[in-house]
Short mmCIF file of C-alpha atoms and ligand atoms in Angstrom, two decimals:
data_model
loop_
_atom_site.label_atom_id
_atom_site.label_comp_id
_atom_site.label_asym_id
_atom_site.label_seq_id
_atom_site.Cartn_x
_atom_site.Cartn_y
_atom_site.Cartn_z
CA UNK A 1 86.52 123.59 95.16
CA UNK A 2 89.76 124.39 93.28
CA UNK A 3 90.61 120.75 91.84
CA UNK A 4 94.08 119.75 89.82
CA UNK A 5 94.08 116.81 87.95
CA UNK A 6 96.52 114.36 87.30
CA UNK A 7 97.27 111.76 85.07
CA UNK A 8 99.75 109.10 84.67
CA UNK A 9 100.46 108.59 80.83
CA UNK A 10 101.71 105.09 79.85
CA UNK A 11 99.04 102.37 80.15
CA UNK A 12 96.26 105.18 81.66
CA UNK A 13 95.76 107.99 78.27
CA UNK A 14 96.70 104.98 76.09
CA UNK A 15 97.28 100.94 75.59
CA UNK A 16 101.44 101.31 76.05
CA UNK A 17 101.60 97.51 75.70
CA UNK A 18 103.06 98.27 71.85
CA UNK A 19 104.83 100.68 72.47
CA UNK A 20 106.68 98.94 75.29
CA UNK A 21 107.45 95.88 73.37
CA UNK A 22 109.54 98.20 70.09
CA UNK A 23 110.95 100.50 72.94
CA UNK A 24 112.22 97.16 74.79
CA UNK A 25 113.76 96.34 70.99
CA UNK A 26 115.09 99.99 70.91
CA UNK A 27 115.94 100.08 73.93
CA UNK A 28 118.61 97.16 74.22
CA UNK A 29 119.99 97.51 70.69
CA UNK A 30 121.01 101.14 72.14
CA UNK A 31 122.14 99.55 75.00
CA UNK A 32 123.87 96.93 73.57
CA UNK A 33 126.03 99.42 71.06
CA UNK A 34 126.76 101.89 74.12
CA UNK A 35 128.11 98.95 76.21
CA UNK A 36 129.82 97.47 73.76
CA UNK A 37 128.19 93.84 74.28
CA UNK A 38 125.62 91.20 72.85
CA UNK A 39 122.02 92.24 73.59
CA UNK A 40 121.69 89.25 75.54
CA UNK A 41 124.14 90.69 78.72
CA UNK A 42 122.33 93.86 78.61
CA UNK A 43 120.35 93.00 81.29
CA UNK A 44 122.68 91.71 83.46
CA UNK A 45 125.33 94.82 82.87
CA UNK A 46 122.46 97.54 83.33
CA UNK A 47 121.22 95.94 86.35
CA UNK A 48 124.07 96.37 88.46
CA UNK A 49 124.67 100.01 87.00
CA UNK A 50 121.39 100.61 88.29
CA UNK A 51 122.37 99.25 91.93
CA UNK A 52 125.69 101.61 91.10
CA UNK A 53 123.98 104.93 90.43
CA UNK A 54 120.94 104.32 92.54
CA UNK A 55 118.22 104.49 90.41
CA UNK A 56 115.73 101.43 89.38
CA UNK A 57 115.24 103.74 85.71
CA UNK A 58 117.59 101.94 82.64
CA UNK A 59 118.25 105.07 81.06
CA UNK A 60 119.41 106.74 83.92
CA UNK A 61 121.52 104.26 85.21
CA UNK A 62 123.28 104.56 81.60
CA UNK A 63 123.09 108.01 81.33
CA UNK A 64 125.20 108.43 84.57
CA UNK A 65 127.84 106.13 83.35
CA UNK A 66 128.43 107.22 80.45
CA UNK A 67 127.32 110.95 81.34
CA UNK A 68 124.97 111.01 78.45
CA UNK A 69 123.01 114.31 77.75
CA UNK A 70 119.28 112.76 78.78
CA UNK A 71 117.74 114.48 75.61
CA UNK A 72 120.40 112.72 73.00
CA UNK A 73 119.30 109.41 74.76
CA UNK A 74 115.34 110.19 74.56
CA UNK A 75 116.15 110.96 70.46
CA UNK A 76 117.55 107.74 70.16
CA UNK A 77 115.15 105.84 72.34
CA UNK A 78 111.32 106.87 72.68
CA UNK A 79 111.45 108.65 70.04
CA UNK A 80 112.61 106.48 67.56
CA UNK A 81 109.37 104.62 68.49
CA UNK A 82 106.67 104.36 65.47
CA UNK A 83 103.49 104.48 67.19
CA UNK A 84 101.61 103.71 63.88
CA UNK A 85 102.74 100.21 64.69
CA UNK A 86 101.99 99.87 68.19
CA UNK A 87 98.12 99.64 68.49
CA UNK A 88 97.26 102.86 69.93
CA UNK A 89 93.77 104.00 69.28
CA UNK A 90 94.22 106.84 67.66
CA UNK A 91 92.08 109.33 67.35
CA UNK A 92 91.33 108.86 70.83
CA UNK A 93 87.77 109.78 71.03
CA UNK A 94 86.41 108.19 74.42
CA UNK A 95 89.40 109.59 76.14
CA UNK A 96 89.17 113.17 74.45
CA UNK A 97 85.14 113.10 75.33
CA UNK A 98 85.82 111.85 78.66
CA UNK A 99 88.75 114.56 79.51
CA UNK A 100 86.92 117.45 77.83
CA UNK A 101 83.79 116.92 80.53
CA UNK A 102 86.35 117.27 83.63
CA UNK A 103 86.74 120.86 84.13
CA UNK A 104 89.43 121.93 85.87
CA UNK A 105 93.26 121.96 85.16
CA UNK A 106 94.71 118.41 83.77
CA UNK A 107 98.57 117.54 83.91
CA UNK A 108 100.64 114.86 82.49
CA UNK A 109 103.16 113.29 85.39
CA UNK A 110 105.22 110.59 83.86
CA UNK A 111 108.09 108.68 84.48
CA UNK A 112 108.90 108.62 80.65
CA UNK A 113 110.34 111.77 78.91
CA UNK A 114 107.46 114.42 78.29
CA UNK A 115 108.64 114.96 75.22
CA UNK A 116 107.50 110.79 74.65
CA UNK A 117 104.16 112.00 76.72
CA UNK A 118 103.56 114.81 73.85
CA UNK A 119 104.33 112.80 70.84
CA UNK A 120 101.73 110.03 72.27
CA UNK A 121 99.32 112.67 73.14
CA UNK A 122 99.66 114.04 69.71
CA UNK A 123 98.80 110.95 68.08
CA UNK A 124 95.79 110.22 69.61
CA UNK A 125 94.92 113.68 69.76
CA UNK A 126 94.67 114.89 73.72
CA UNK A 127 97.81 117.04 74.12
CA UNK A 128 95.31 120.51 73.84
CA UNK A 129 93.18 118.76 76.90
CA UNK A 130 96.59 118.92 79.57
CA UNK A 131 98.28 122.14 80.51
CA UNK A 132 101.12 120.48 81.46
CA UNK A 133 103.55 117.86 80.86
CA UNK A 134 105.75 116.66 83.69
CA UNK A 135 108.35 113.61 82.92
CA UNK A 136 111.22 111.99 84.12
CA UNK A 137 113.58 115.15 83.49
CA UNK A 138 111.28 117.41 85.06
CA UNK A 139 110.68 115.25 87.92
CA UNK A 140 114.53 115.55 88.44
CA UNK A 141 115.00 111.66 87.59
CA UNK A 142 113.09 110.79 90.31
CA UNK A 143 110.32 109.19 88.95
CA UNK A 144 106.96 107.82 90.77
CA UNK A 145 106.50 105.87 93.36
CA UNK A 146 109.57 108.48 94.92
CA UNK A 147 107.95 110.86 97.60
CA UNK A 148 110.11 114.00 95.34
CA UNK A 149 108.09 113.27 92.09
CA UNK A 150 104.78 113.92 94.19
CA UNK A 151 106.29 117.18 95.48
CA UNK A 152 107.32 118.51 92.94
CA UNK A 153 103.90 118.72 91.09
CA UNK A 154 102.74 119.85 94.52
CA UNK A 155 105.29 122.75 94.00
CA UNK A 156 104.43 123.05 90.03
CA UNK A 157 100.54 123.59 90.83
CA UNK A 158 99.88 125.44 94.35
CA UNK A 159 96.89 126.38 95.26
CA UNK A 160 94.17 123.91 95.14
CA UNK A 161 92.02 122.61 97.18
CA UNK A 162 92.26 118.99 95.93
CA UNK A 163 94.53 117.03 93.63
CA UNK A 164 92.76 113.63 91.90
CA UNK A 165 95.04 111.37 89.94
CA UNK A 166 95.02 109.05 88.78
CA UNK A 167 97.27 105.74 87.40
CA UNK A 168 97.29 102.25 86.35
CA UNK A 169 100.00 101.42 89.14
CA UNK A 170 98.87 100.78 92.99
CA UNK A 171 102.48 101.84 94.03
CA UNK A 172 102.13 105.07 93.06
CA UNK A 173 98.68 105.50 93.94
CA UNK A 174 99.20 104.26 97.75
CA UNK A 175 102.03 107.28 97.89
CA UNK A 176 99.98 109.90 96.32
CA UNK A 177 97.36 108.77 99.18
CA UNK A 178 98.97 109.33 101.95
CA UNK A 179 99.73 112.58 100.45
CA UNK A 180 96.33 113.47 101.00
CA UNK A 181 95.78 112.90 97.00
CA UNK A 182 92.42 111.61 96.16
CA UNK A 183 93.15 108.75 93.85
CA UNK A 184 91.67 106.33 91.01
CA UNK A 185 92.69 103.54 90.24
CA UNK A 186 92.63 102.62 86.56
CA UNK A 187 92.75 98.93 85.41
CA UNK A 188 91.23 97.58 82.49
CA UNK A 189 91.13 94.03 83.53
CA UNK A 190 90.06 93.95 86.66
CA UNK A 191 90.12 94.52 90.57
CA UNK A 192 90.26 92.94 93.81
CA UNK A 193 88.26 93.71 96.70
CA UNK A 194 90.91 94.64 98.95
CA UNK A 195 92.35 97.53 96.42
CA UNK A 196 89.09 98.53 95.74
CA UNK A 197 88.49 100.11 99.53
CA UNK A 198 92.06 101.93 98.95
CA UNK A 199 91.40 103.75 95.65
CA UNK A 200 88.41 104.60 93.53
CA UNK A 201 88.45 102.21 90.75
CA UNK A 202 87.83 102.66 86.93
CA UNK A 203 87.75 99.81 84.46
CA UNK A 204 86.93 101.96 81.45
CA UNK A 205 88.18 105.16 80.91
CA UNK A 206 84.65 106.63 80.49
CA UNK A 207 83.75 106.00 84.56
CA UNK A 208 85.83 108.62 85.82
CA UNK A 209 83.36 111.12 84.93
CA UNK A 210 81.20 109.01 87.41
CA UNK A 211 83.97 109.08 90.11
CA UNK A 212 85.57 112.66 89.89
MG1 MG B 301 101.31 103.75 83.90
#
């Protein structure tokens, strides 16, 4: 059986909790010098952008109105993040162990900017295990839990049999699902019963060699 694997990136191939925190702190002082306001009406200015260019994504909402180029943004965003400081294990050795026994094809699908994906995979050493890297440009600003994102790795990768993927969000898992996507569920700090029926589950990164 022909089988594609997928994997979300933040919070699933690494810990993001760090790196969320100094992108938040990135994030708004960006924000806050693009809209010309204190960081503390940031919030309330890019949430009804967001309701103005339909999108729930921060960056997108500011890239459309101030028709930024989405890879000047991502410079002076994610990748102004130092991952040194965030807590990332790194190298990555469980996960690198763990990916290298799953044979088959392995691609990133994020809602951050691959190019973020790659420079986290490169620090903790797992880019040379994923053939692909599919973010939030790629996925046409779509994003997960959006029924597009799912078809367009469909249309990426034809031709398998099966697709297994697998996330640290429910939301996207329950669309993938009904796809006809076999999914795991990965959460390091528990379950509860009812999810457990809808997905495979994985506490530790190491069981998914028991589930795929
Ligand atoms: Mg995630």
């Amino acid at each position: 059986m022909k089988t594609l694997y997928v994997f979300d990136n933040d919070g699933t191939l690494y810990d993001d909790a760090g790196t969320q925190k100094q992108f938040m702190e990135i994030f708004y002082r960006y924000a806050s010098g693009l809209l010309a306001t204190s960081q503390e009406n940031v919030a309330t200015i890019i949430h009804s952008l967001k309701t103005k260019h339909g999108t729930e994504f921060s960056l997108i909402a500011l890239m459309r109105e101030f028709n930024i180029n989405y890879e000047d943004m991502v410079n002076n965003t994610y990748l102004q993040v130092t991952l040194g400081e965030c807590g990332i294990v790194s190298p990555d050795i469980v996960r690198y162990q763990t990916l290298s026994q799953i044979i088959g094809p392995k691609v990133v699908f994020t809602n951050n900017p691959s190019a973020f994906a790659k420079k986290v995979l490169s620090y903790t050493g797992l880019t040379e295990l994923f053939s692909d890297f599919i973010g939030m440009e790629e996925l046409e600003f779509s994003g997960k839990p959006s029924i597009r994102s799912f078809e367009i790795i469909e249309n990426h990768h034809r031709g398998f049999d099966q697709i297994i993927f697998v996330d640290d969000l429910v939301k996207n898992l329950d669309v993938a699902k009904q796809r006809g996507w076999k999914t795991v569920w990965y959460n390091p700090i528990g379950v509860s019963t009812e999810l457990e029926h809808r997905h495979l589950f994985i506490s530790s990164f190491g069981e998914l060699l028991k589930v795929t």
